[in-house]
Tab-separated table of C-alpha atoms in Angstrom:
chain	number	residue	atom	x	y	z
A	1	UNK	CA	-0.162	0.153	-0.417
A	2	UNK	CA	1.676	3.223	1.020
A	3	UNK	CA	4.428	3.477	2.804
A	4	UNK	CA	6.703	1.635	1.132
A	5	UNK	CA	5.549	3.554	-1.792
A	6	UNK	CA	6.160	6.740	0.441
A	7	UNK	CA	9.967	6.215	1.526
A	8	UNK	CA	11.107	9.118	0.066
A	9	UNK	CA	11.930	11.478	2.514
A	10	UNK	CA	14.948	9.450	4.314
A	11	UNK	CA	16.148	9.390	1.146
A	12	UNK	CA	16.212	12.508	-0.731
A	13	UNK	CA	19.299	13.765	-2.394
A	14	UNK	CA	20.680	17.281	-1.219
A	15	UNK	CA	20.560	20.475	-3.193
A	16	UNK	CA	18.743	23.948	-3.815
A	17	UNK	CA	18.388	27.290	-2.650
A	18	UNK	CA	15.845	29.521	-3.318
A	19	UNK	CA	15.213	32.891	-1.303
A	20	UNK	CA	12.621	33.462	1.408
A	21	UNK	CA	9.124	35.028	1.198
A	22	UNK	CA	6.227	35.870	3.513
A	23	UNK	CA	3.367	33.793	3.669
A	24	UNK	CA	-0.121	35.262	2.067
A	25	UNK	CA	-2.694	36.243	4.796
A	26	UNK	CA	-5.635	37.257	2.746
A	27	UNK	CA	-7.707	39.937	5.212
A	28	UNK	CA	-11.097	37.811	4.569
A	29	UNK	CA	-9.749	34.780	6.002
A	30	UNK	CA	-8.243	35.579	8.771
A	31	UNK	CA	-11.239	35.119	11.367
A	32	UNK	CA	-11.321	31.532	11.456
A	33	UNK	CA	-9.641	28.537	11.862
A	34	UNK	CA	-7.275	28.023	8.197
A	35	UNK	CA	-7.484	31.520	7.464
A	36	UNK	CA	-4.215	32.436	7.569
A	37	UNK	CA	-0.646	31.306	8.561
A	38	UNK	CA	0.872	32.163	11.744
A	39	UNK	CA	4.426	32.226	13.309
A	40	UNK	CA	6.539	33.273	10.341
A	41	UNK	CA	9.909	32.901	9.993
A	42	UNK	CA	13.146	31.244	8.426
A	43	UNK	CA	12.663	27.780	8.271
A	44	UNK	CA	15.122	26.048	11.306
A	45	UNK	CA	17.162	23.685	8.908
A	46	UNK	CA	16.459	26.023	6.314
A	47	UNK	CA	16.617	29.398	6.657
A	48	UNK	CA	16.732	30.727	3.031
A	49	UNK	CA	12.789	29.159	2.813
A	50	UNK	CA	9.991	30.634	5.416
A	51	UNK	CA	7.927	28.160	7.795
A	52	UNK	CA	5.041	29.341	9.441
A	53	UNK	CA	1.570	27.070	10.852
A	54	UNK	CA	-1.993	26.808	9.471
A	55	UNK	CA	-4.236	26.300	12.107
A	56	UNK	CA	-7.352	23.911	10.768
A	57	UNK	CA	-10.409	22.187	12.107
A	58	UNK	CA	-10.212	18.657	13.809
A	59	UNK	CA	-13.041	18.259	12.297
A	60	UNK	CA	-14.144	20.165	8.793
A	61	UNK	CA	-18.301	19.871	10.129
A	62	UNK	CA	-17.941	21.291	12.849
A	63	UNK	CA	-19.513	18.808	14.953
A	64	UNK	CA	-16.278	17.922	17.112
A	65	UNK	CA	-14.018	20.825	18.972
A	66	UNK	CA	-11.016	21.472	18.947
A	67	UNK	CA	-8.131	22.442	16.382
A	68	UNK	CA	-4.386	21.463	14.379
A	69	UNK	CA	-1.175	23.000	13.887
A	70	UNK	CA	-0.155	22.154	10.388
A	71	UNK	CA	4.142	23.146	9.777
A	72	UNK	CA	4.222	25.293	6.147
A	73	UNK	CA	7.358	25.452	4.332
A	74	UNK	CA	7.142	28.124	0.931
A	75	UNK	CA	10.077	29.387	-1.113
A	76	UNK	CA	10.633	32.533	-1.861
A	77	UNK	CA	9.065	33.492	-5.545
A	78	UNK	CA	6.292	35.503	-4.383
A	79	UNK	CA	5.159	37.217	-7.700
A	80	UNK	CA	6.135	33.544	-9.349
A	81	UNK	CA	4.277	34.043	-13.181
A	82	UNK	CA	2.617	30.565	-12.709
A	83	UNK	CA	1.593	30.439	-9.430
A	84	UNK	CA	2.028	28.244	-6.502
A	85	UNK	CA	3.158	24.692	-6.514
A	86	UNK	CA	1.870	22.342	-4.050
A	87	UNK	CA	3.995	19.026	-3.377
A	88	UNK	CA	2.090	16.215	-1.910
A	89	UNK	CA	4.571	13.244	-0.299
A	90	UNK	CA	3.651	10.142	0.120
A	91	UNK	CA	2.474	7.307	2.832
A	92	UNK	CA	0.477	8.163	4.004
A	93	UNK	CA	2.221	9.444	7.141
A	94	UNK	CA	5.225	11.524	5.346
A	95	UNK	CA	6.652	14.840	6.493
A	96	UNK	CA	6.868	17.427	3.708
A	97	UNK	CA	8.732	20.551	5.482
A	98	UNK	CA	11.852	18.669	6.496
A	99	UNK	CA	12.671	18.156	2.804
A	100	UNK	CA	11.490	21.467	1.260
A	101	UNK	CA	15.428	22.738	0.504
A	102	UNK	CA	15.893	18.785	-1.398
A	103	UNK	CA	12.701	19.147	-2.761
A	104	UNK	CA	13.412	22.611	-4.370
A	105	UNK	CA	16.869	20.837	-5.726
A	106	UNK	CA	14.509	18.558	-7.960
A	107	UNK	CA	12.176	21.349	-9.184
A	108	UNK	CA	14.770	23.813	-9.682
A	109	UNK	CA	14.281	24.349	-13.059
A	110	UNK	CA	10.547	25.693	-12.604
A	111	UNK	CA	11.131	27.812	-9.419
A	112	UNK	CA	11.643	31.155	-11.311
A	113	UNK	CA	7.813	30.155	-12.615
A	114	UNK	CA	6.264	28.789	-9.490
A	115	UNK	CA	6.159	29.223	-5.691
A	116	UNK	CA	6.793	25.611	-4.217
A	117	UNK	CA	4.807	25.009	-1.171
A	118	UNK	CA	4.494	22.290	1.102
A	119	UNK	CA	3.110	20.908	4.370
A	120	UNK	CA	2.875	18.245	6.570
A	121	UNK	CA	-0.481	17.009	6.198
A	122	UNK	CA	-1.930	16.160	9.632
A	123	UNK	CA	-1.035	14.121	11.775
A	124	UNK	CA	2.849	13.634	10.386
A	125	UNK	CA	6.133	15.912	11.233
A	126	UNK	CA	5.919	17.326	14.134
A	127	UNK	CA	2.608	16.281	15.116
A	128	UNK	CA	2.842	13.007	14.190
A	129	UNK	CA	0.112	10.813	15.813
A	130	UNK	CA	2.661	8.797	17.824
A	131	UNK	CA	1.843	4.604	17.850
A	132	UNK	CA	5.258	3.123	19.508
A	133	UNK	CA	4.575	-0.342	19.034
A	134	UNK	CA	3.494	0.234	15.609
A	135	UNK	CA	5.999	1.911	14.768
A	136	UNK	CA	8.391	-0.509	16.244
A	137	UNK	CA	7.282	-3.265	14.511
A	138	UNK	CA	6.411	-1.738	10.995
A	139	UNK	CA	8.704	1.661	10.799
A	140	UNK	CA	8.495	2.776	7.600
A	141	UNK	CA	6.671	-0.243	5.730
A	142	UNK	CA	2.875	-0.926	4.986
A	143	UNK	CA	3.308	-4.986	4.581
A	144	UNK	CA	5.453	-6.195	7.554
A	145	UNK	CA	2.899	-7.654	9.859
A	146	UNK	CA	2.384	-5.884	13.455
A	147	UNK	CA	1.527	-7.268	16.458
A	148	UNK	CA	-1.987	-7.550	17.714
A	149	UNK	CA	-1.314	-5.852	21.009
A	150	UNK	CA	0.401	-2.856	18.602
A	151	UNK	CA	-2.443	-2.391	16.810
A	152	UNK	CA	-4.979	-2.752	19.591
A	153	UNK	CA	-2.676	0.118	21.235
A	154	UNK	CA	-2.490	2.139	18.808
A	155	UNK	CA	-6.205	2.154	17.556
A	156	UNK	CA	-6.715	2.782	22.000
A	157	UNK	CA	-4.312	5.471	21.673
A	158	UNK	CA	-5.966	7.833	19.045
A	159	UNK	CA	-9.270	6.856	20.276
A	160	UNK	CA	-12.700	8.105	18.675
A	161	UNK	CA	-10.647	11.292	16.937
A	162	UNK	CA	-8.724	8.541	14.369
A	163	UNK	CA	-11.758	8.854	12.098
A	164	UNK	CA	-10.443	12.712	11.284
A	165	UNK	CA	-7.349	11.213	9.412
A	166	UNK	CA	-9.246	10.433	6.382
A	167	UNK	CA	-7.762	11.535	2.992
A	168	UNK	CA	-10.890	13.810	2.657
A	169	UNK	CA	-9.594	15.456	5.694
A	170	UNK	CA	-6.392	16.665	4.394
A	171	UNK	CA	-8.845	17.424	0.864
A	172	UNK	CA	-10.441	19.880	3.059
A	173	UNK	CA	-6.965	21.305	4.597
A	174	UNK	CA	-5.453	21.908	1.438
A	175	UNK	CA	-8.076	24.439	0.190
A	176	UNK	CA	-7.402	26.228	3.615
A	177	UNK	CA	-4.222	26.667	2.362
A	178	UNK	CA	-5.146	27.701	-1.052
A	179	UNK	CA	-6.765	29.992	0.650
A	180	UNK	CA	-4.561	30.871	3.141
A	181	UNK	CA	-1.630	31.661	0.215
A	182	UNK	CA	-4.011	33.753	-1.586
A	183	UNK	CA	-4.004	31.469	-4.544
A	184	UNK	CA	-7.031	31.179	-7.097
A	185	UNK	CA	-5.519	27.786	-8.248
A	186	UNK	CA	-2.620	25.361	-7.569
A	187	UNK	CA	-0.617	23.395	-9.388
A	188	UNK	CA	-0.492	19.522	-7.726
A	189	UNK	CA	2.611	17.561	-8.032
A	190	UNK	CA	2.259	14.635	-5.776
A	191	UNK	CA	3.963	11.495	-5.384
A	192	UNK	CA	2.868	8.018	-4.415
A	193	UNK	CA	0.199	8.579	-1.923
A	194	UNK	CA	0.286	12.231	-2.761
A	195	UNK	CA	-0.947	11.349	-6.684
A	196	UNK	CA	-4.670	10.169	-4.349
A	197	UNK	CA	-4.514	13.408	-2.440
A	198	UNK	CA	-4.230	15.051	-5.054
A	199	UNK	CA	-6.708	13.569	-7.579
A	200	UNK	CA	-9.075	13.530	-4.585
A	201	UNK	CA	-8.744	17.621	-4.429
A	202	UNK	CA	-9.018	17.885	-8.574
A	203	UNK	CA	-12.502	16.250	-7.859
A	204	UNK	CA	-13.078	18.073	-4.875
A	205	UNK	CA	-12.212	21.338	-6.105
A	206	UNK	CA	-12.346	21.323	-9.807
A	207	UNK	CA	-11.677	24.779	-10.854
A	208	UNK	CA	-8.980	25.580	-8.334
A	209	UNK	CA	-6.771	23.284	-9.539
A	210	UNK	CA	-4.217	24.627	-12.687
A	211	UNK	CA	-2.418	21.205	-13.400
A	212	UNK	CA	-1.835	17.541	-12.382
A	213	UNK	CA	1.849	16.149	-11.919
A	214	UNK	CA	1.303	12.244	-10.256
A	215	UNK	CA	4.466	10.445	-9.835
A	216	UNK	CA	3.827	6.655	-8.928
A	217	UNK	CA	0.542	6.615	-9.660
A	218	UNK	CA	-2.127	5.315	-6.958
A	219	UNK	CA	-5.428	5.342	-8.351
A	220	UNK	CA	-8.105	8.132	-6.114
A	221	UNK	CA	-10.180	5.166	-3.895
A	222	UNK	CA	-6.766	4.368	-2.539
A	223	UNK	CA	-4.369	1.746	-2.652
A	224	UNK	CA	-5.850	-2.023	-2.977
A	225	UNK	CA	-5.436	-3.672	0.424
A	226	UNK	CA	-4.815	-7.056	-1.301
A	227	UNK	CA	-1.808	-5.202	-3.417
A	228	UNK	CA	-3.540	-7.513	-6.802
A	229	UNK	CA	-1.319	-5.362	-8.875
A	230	UNK	CA	1.771	-5.335	-7.119
A	231	UNK	CA	1.879	-9.150	-6.970
A	232	UNK	CA	1.752	-9.638	-10.713
A	233	UNK	CA	4.050	-6.787	-11.445
A	234	UNK	CA	6.590	-8.010	-9.542
A	235	UNK	CA	7.595	-11.121	-11.816
A	236	UNK	CA	7.655	-8.067	-14.851
A	237	UNK	CA	9.742	-6.576	-13.233
A	238	UNK	CA	12.243	-8.931	-11.438
A	239	UNK	CA	12.547	-10.336	-15.365
A	240	UNK	CA	13.446	-6.723	-16.976
A	241	UNK	CA	15.814	-6.167	-14.029
A	242	UNK	CA	17.662	-9.716	-14.808
A	243	UNK	CA	17.749	-9.147	-17.988
A	244	UNK	CA	19.404	-6.003	-18.346
A	245	UNK	CA	21.990	-7.134	-15.420
A	246	UNK	CA	22.485	-10.064	-17.547
A	247	UNK	CA	21.929	-12.969	-14.953
A	248	UNK	CA	20.866	-16.428	-16.371
A	249	UNK	CA	18.004	-17.346	-14.353
A	250	UNK	CA	14.117	-16.917	-13.830
A	251	UNK	CA	13.306	-14.514	-10.725
A	252	UNK	CA	9.699	-14.715	-10.926
A	253	UNK	CA	9.908	-18.786	-11.199
A	254	UNK	CA	12.682	-19.038	-8.265
A	255	UNK	CA	10.266	-16.313	-6.357
A	256	UNK	CA	7.066	-18.461	-6.782
A	257	UNK	CA	9.283	-21.660	-5.825
A	258	UNK	CA	10.745	-19.633	-2.527
A	259	UNK	CA	6.933	-18.747	-1.699
A	260	UNK	CA	5.626	-22.636	-1.849
A	261	UNK	CA	9.083	-22.959	0.227
A	262	UNK	CA	8.486	-21.229	3.091
A	263	UNK	CA	5.328	-19.730	3.115
A	264	UNK	CA	7.293	-16.145	2.805
A	265	UNK	CA	5.269	-14.118	0.513
A	266	UNK	CA	4.880	-11.650	2.611
A	267	UNK	CA	8.331	-10.814	3.293
A	268	UNK	CA	9.398	-11.260	-0.049
A	269	UNK	CA	7.246	-8.628	-1.558
A	270	UNK	CA	8.034	-6.073	1.552
A	271	UNK	CA	11.313	-6.585	0.948
A	272	UNK	CA	11.519	-6.200	-2.832
A	273	UNK	CA	9.097	-3.151	-2.811
A	274	UNK	CA	11.703	-1.645	-0.294
A	275	UNK	CA	14.674	-3.283	-2.471
A	276	UNK	CA	13.649	-0.900	-5.393
A	277	UNK	CA	14.841	2.371	-3.425
A	278	UNK	CA	18.223	0.966	-2.932
A	279	UNK	CA	18.810	-0.775	-5.901
A	280	UNK	CA	16.203	-0.393	-9.338
A	281	UNK	CA	18.549	-3.266	-10.952
A	282	UNK	CA	17.549	-5.446	-7.924
A	283	UNK	CA	21.171	-6.597	-7.823
A	284	UNK	CA	21.678	-9.842	-5.913
A	285	UNK	CA	17.963	-10.486	-5.848
A	286	UNK	CA	18.249	-13.053	-8.484
A	287	UNK	CA	20.811	-15.358	-6.998
A	288	UNK	CA	19.114	-14.833	-3.881
A	289	UNK	CA	15.692	-16.313	-4.811
A	290	UNK	CA	17.590	-19.180	-6.754
A	291	UNK	CA	19.188	-20.113	-4.017
A	292	UNK	CA	16.147	-19.893	-1.163
A	293	UNK	CA	14.595	-21.669	-3.871
A	294	UNK	CA	16.405	-24.458	-3.969
A	295	UNK	CA	16.707	-25.041	0.096
A	296	UNK	CA	19.337	-22.562	0.785
A	297	UNK	CA	17.700	-18.874	2.292
A	298	UNK	CA	20.642	-17.509	3.924
A	299	UNK	CA	21.313	-14.569	1.251
A	300	UNK	CA	17.559	-13.997	1.117
A	301	UNK	CA	17.730	-13.608	4.770
A	302	UNK	CA	20.372	-11.176	4.381
A	303	UNK	CA	18.042	-9.403	1.894
A	304	UNK	CA	15.260	-9.373	4.387
A	305	UNK	CA	17.893	-7.461	6.955
A	306	UNK	CA	19.385	-5.493	4.277
A	307	UNK	CA	16.288	-3.743	3.829
A	308	UNK	CA	14.985	-3.478	7.169
A	309	UNK	CA	17.718	-1.891	8.457
A	310	UNK	CA	18.331	0.944	5.601
A	311	UNK	CA	14.752	1.111	4.204
A	312	UNK	CA	12.389	0.160	7.250
A	313	UNK	CA	13.427	1.848	10.425
A	314	UNK	CA	11.736	5.001	10.832
A	315	UNK	CA	10.650	7.219	13.590
A	316	UNK	CA	6.958	8.570	13.488
A	317	UNK	CA	8.219	12.265	12.514
A	318	UNK	CA	9.395	10.672	9.377
A	319	UNK	CA	6.457	8.465	8.842
A	320	UNK	CA	4.137	7.548	11.320
A	321	UNK	CA	2.489	4.474	11.326
A	322	UNK	CA	-0.306	5.671	13.407
A	323	UNK	CA	-1.381	8.614	10.805
A	324	UNK	CA	-1.069	5.734	8.247
A	325	UNK	CA	-3.345	3.461	9.990
A	326	UNK	CA	-5.758	5.743	10.469
A	327	UNK	CA	-5.850	6.893	6.729
A	328	UNK	CA	-5.451	3.457	5.024
A	329	UNK	CA	-8.719	2.599	7.857
A	330	UNK	CA	-10.453	5.245	7.125
A	331	UNK	CA	-10.158	5.342	3.361
A	332	UNK	CA	-9.700	1.697	2.430
A	333	UNK	CA	-12.449	-0.787	1.142
A	334	UNK	CA	-11.719	-3.965	2.394
A	335	UNK	CA	-12.900	-7.806	1.394
A	336	UNK	CA	-15.142	-7.118	4.511
A	337	UNK	CA	-16.245	-3.624	3.252
A	338	UNK	CA	-15.393	-0.652	4.983
A	339	UNK	CA	-14.117	0.186	8.287
A	340	UNK	CA	-17.888	0.863	9.586
A	341	UNK	CA	-18.368	-3.163	9.293
A	342	UNK	CA	-18.970	-4.652	12.685
A	343	UNK	CA	-15.256	-6.104	13.648
A	344	UNK	CA	-17.232	-9.545	14.223
A	345	UNK	CA	-17.322	-10.700	10.659
A	346	UNK	CA	-14.484	-9.190	9.038
A	347	UNK	CA	-11.470	-12.643	9.433
A	348	UNK	CA	-14.586	-14.889	7.777
A	349	UNK	CA	-14.937	-12.260	4.966
A	350	UNK	CA	-11.000	-12.043	4.526
A	351	UNK	CA	-10.683	-16.196	4.173
A	352	UNK	CA	-13.690	-16.306	2.132
A	353	UNK	CA	-11.533	-13.869	-0.488
A	354	UNK	CA	-8.064	-15.598	0.324
A	355	UNK	CA	-10.459	-18.897	-0.875
A	356	UNK	CA	-11.204	-16.851	-3.956
A	357	UNK	CA	-8.056	-15.510	-5.208
A	358	UNK	CA	-6.324	-17.520	-8.177
A	359	UNK	CA	-3.271	-18.535	-9.143
A	360	UNK	CA	-3.324	-15.926	-11.672
A	361	UNK	CA	-4.323	-13.121	-9.962
A	362	UNK	CA	-1.717	-13.835	-7.582
A	363	UNK	CA	1.455	-15.517	-8.995
A	364	UNK	CA	3.967	-15.625	-8.571
A	365	UNK	CA	3.002	-15.374	-5.145
A	366	UNK	CA	-0.041	-16.884	-3.548
A	367	UNK	CA	-3.212	-16.187	-1.890
A	368	UNK	CA	-2.316	-16.385	1.571
A	369	UNK	CA	0.559	-13.259	0.896
A	370	UNK	CA	-2.529	-10.878	-0.258
A	371	UNK	CA	-4.535	-11.374	2.405
A	372	UNK	CA	-1.383	-11.244	4.928
A	373	UNK	CA	-0.375	-8.006	4.244
A	374	UNK	CA	0.371	-5.430	7.230
A	375	UNK	CA	-1.664	-2.652	6.342
A	376	UNK	CA	-4.892	-4.806	5.739
A	377	UNK	CA	-4.085	-6.822	9.017
A	378	UNK	CA	-4.111	-3.722	11.150
A	379	UNK	CA	-7.440	-2.785	9.032
A	380	UNK	CA	-8.833	-5.950	10.235
A	381	UNK	CA	-8.867	-5.140	13.584
A	382	UNK	CA	-9.169	-1.791	13.824
A	383	UNK	CA	-12.247	-0.767	15.558
A	384	UNK	CA	-15.490	0.202	13.639
A	385	UNK	CA	-15.715	4.003	12.630
A	386	UNK	CA	-18.030	6.184	10.506
A	387	UNK	CA	-15.385	6.050	6.864
A	388	UNK	CA	-16.186	9.357	3.827
A	389	UNK	CA	-16.859	8.338	0.839
A	390	UNK	CA	-14.963	8.142	-1.958
A	391	UNK	CA	-14.712	8.747	-5.696
A	392	UNK	CA	-16.891	6.625	-8.072
A	393	UNK	CA	-14.595	4.182	-9.521
A	394	UNK	CA	-14.664	5.919	-12.959
A	395	UNK	CA	-15.055	8.837	-12.119
A	396	UNK	CA	-12.698	11.364	-14.540
A	397	UNK	CA	-10.532	13.984	-13.658
A	398	UNK	CA	-11.208	18.140	-14.085
A	399	UNK	CA	-9.932	18.934	-18.083
A	400	UNK	CA	-6.891	20.081	-17.118
A	401	UNK	CA	-3.631	18.805	-17.810
A	402	UNK	CA	-2.238	15.873	-16.224
A	403	UNK	CA	1.354	14.283	-16.168
A	404	UNK	CA	1.381	10.692	-15.590
A	405	UNK	CA	5.195	9.702	-13.955
A	406	UNK	CA	6.301	5.943	-13.526
A	407	UNK	CA	9.092	3.454	-13.533
A	408	UNK	CA	9.221	0.141	-15.290
A	409	UNK	CA	11.019	-1.046	-12.285
A	410	UNK	CA	7.860	0.485	-9.361
A	411	UNK	CA	6.463	-3.318	-8.330
A	412	UNK	CA	5.199	-0.793	-5.573
A	413	UNK	CA	3.101	1.277	-7.305
A	414	UNK	CA	3.363	-0.392	-10.884
A	415	UNK	CA	2.594	1.413	-14.361
A	416	UNK	CA	-0.421	-0.803	-15.161
A	417	UNK	CA	-2.351	1.227	-12.554
A	418	UNK	CA	-0.749	4.766	-14.092
A	419	UNK	CA	-2.326	3.408	-17.079
A	420	UNK	CA	-5.696	2.512	-15.627
A	421	UNK	CA	-5.640	5.777	-13.944
A	422	UNK	CA	-4.930	7.788	-17.804
A	423	UNK	CA	-8.302	6.943	-19.170
A	424	UNK	CA	-9.570	9.133	-16.763
A	425	UNK	CA	-7.736	12.278	-17.489
A	426	UNK	CA	-9.215	14.183	-20.827
A	427	UNK	CA	-5.864	14.694	-22.422
A	428	UNK	CA	-3.017	12.502	-20.356
A	429	UNK	CA	0.816	13.178	-20.662
A	430	UNK	CA	1.642	9.744	-20.317
A	431	UNK	CA	5.499	9.319	-19.361
A	432	UNK	CA	7.306	5.573	-18.796
A	433	UNK	CA	11.111	6.164	-17.833
A	434	UNK	CA	13.312	2.826	-18.223
A	435	UNK	CA	15.098	1.854	-15.140
A	436	UNK	CA	13.487	3.932	-13.030
A	437	UNK	CA	11.723	2.402	-9.629
A	438	UNK	CA	9.424	4.362	-7.240
A	439	UNK	CA	8.854	7.980	-6.886
A	440	UNK	CA	10.564	8.924	-10.133
A	441	UNK	CA	11.465	13.051	-9.503
A	442	UNK	CA	13.454	12.289	-6.339
A	443	UNK	CA	15.131	8.581	-7.317
A	444	UNK	CA	15.599	8.048	-11.015
A	445	UNK	CA	19.123	7.738	-12.381
A	446	UNK	CA	17.767	8.403	-15.633
A	447	UNK	CA	16.904	12.283	-15.995
A	448	UNK	CA	14.499	11.587	-18.162
A	449	UNK	CA	11.226	11.718	-15.933
A	450	UNK	CA	12.491	15.151	-14.434
A	451	UNK	CA	12.872	16.775	-17.554
A	452	UNK	CA	9.148	15.892	-18.410
A	453	UNK	CA	8.284	17.342	-15.150
A	454	UNK	CA	10.058	21.010	-16.270
A	455	UNK	CA	8.833	20.896	-19.588
A	456	UNK	CA	4.996	19.935	-18.835
A	457	UNK	CA	5.158	22.229	-16.228
A	458	UNK	CA	6.648	25.327	-17.991
A	459	UNK	CA	4.590	24.676	-21.113
């Protein structure tokens, strides 16, 4: 699902600089939460940017009192001819403000024309929802299997307010941010879960969107809790990487044999969606799978350990598992329905789904992999709560320019999802970058994706 798709924060490269500025505070909007950005000052770790706080209602309906303070960072081009460019990080659960300097470096060629804005979505960054047990169990992985006690402790810690951390709430926050910036329209650039947020904002406020960049695309209804796109995509990706690097085995067949032998499909899928951040050529993976398939799993275990140490371990301030769980459980639709379904009976519905899944749907994994993923299990035991509606599956995006960007080595959000989403755009521009994995703008060695973003934004 998502935090494997949102590990960008800890892995971004450093670059860049733009001058500081003052955030707009529209006079007509300062009398209510979200109406202005307060506490403006140079960002502590990036003084060339201005940081401030956007205060938003906990409950946008007004039924439950309370507010949340969201960190905002902005670059200095106050008179940018093309307006504000809001960059949306992944997860859900990932902080954005700490990466403003790095992201400005990635987008430097367009920042004479755009003012870059980044903010920490509710429940992230300095306001991260804290679930220590779940954080220890999962870190930045959304596939690792947590302890049941960690799930129960997290749900108890968040309590009934967990329902206010859905994507719908984040979309409402963004419109308050737009008003506080004094912007008529926003250009949105989302990566992974950020593409969901961007799409959902475009559905809710079509007249307030100028352009959309969707990088490592996920469907607006949320990630599939069974990950049925990632599983078959694994075979394609590993075989392509194998061919590019001259390996002589069939890693997909070896993966299937490994899962049959050890029943470790969840662990393998979790490791591969993390390893693509380390090496999009998946160097060493074919050999590890080949030996594991033959009964020698030592190299595969080394791979698991490497991904855990280098990619997965993360504090809540970098990627909050509490926020991730609250959002996914509020947003997603599961084999048992939504989180508004009684807890009793969910497990039976999940088992019926496992029995119906076919080898064709899950190969080179197995049905038990699809129904054993970490985030799915978190929501299986999540307390019942009301959930917001999700967009209809075939709702079209507004008629604005849309760039869809993907890598052909991305397992987490494979390009099959991108092509499906492109059908909802009026005149989409599609760029698939050879050799690139998840988060093309931030991670790809091949510059073609970033150049496509520059060309698209400067049209």
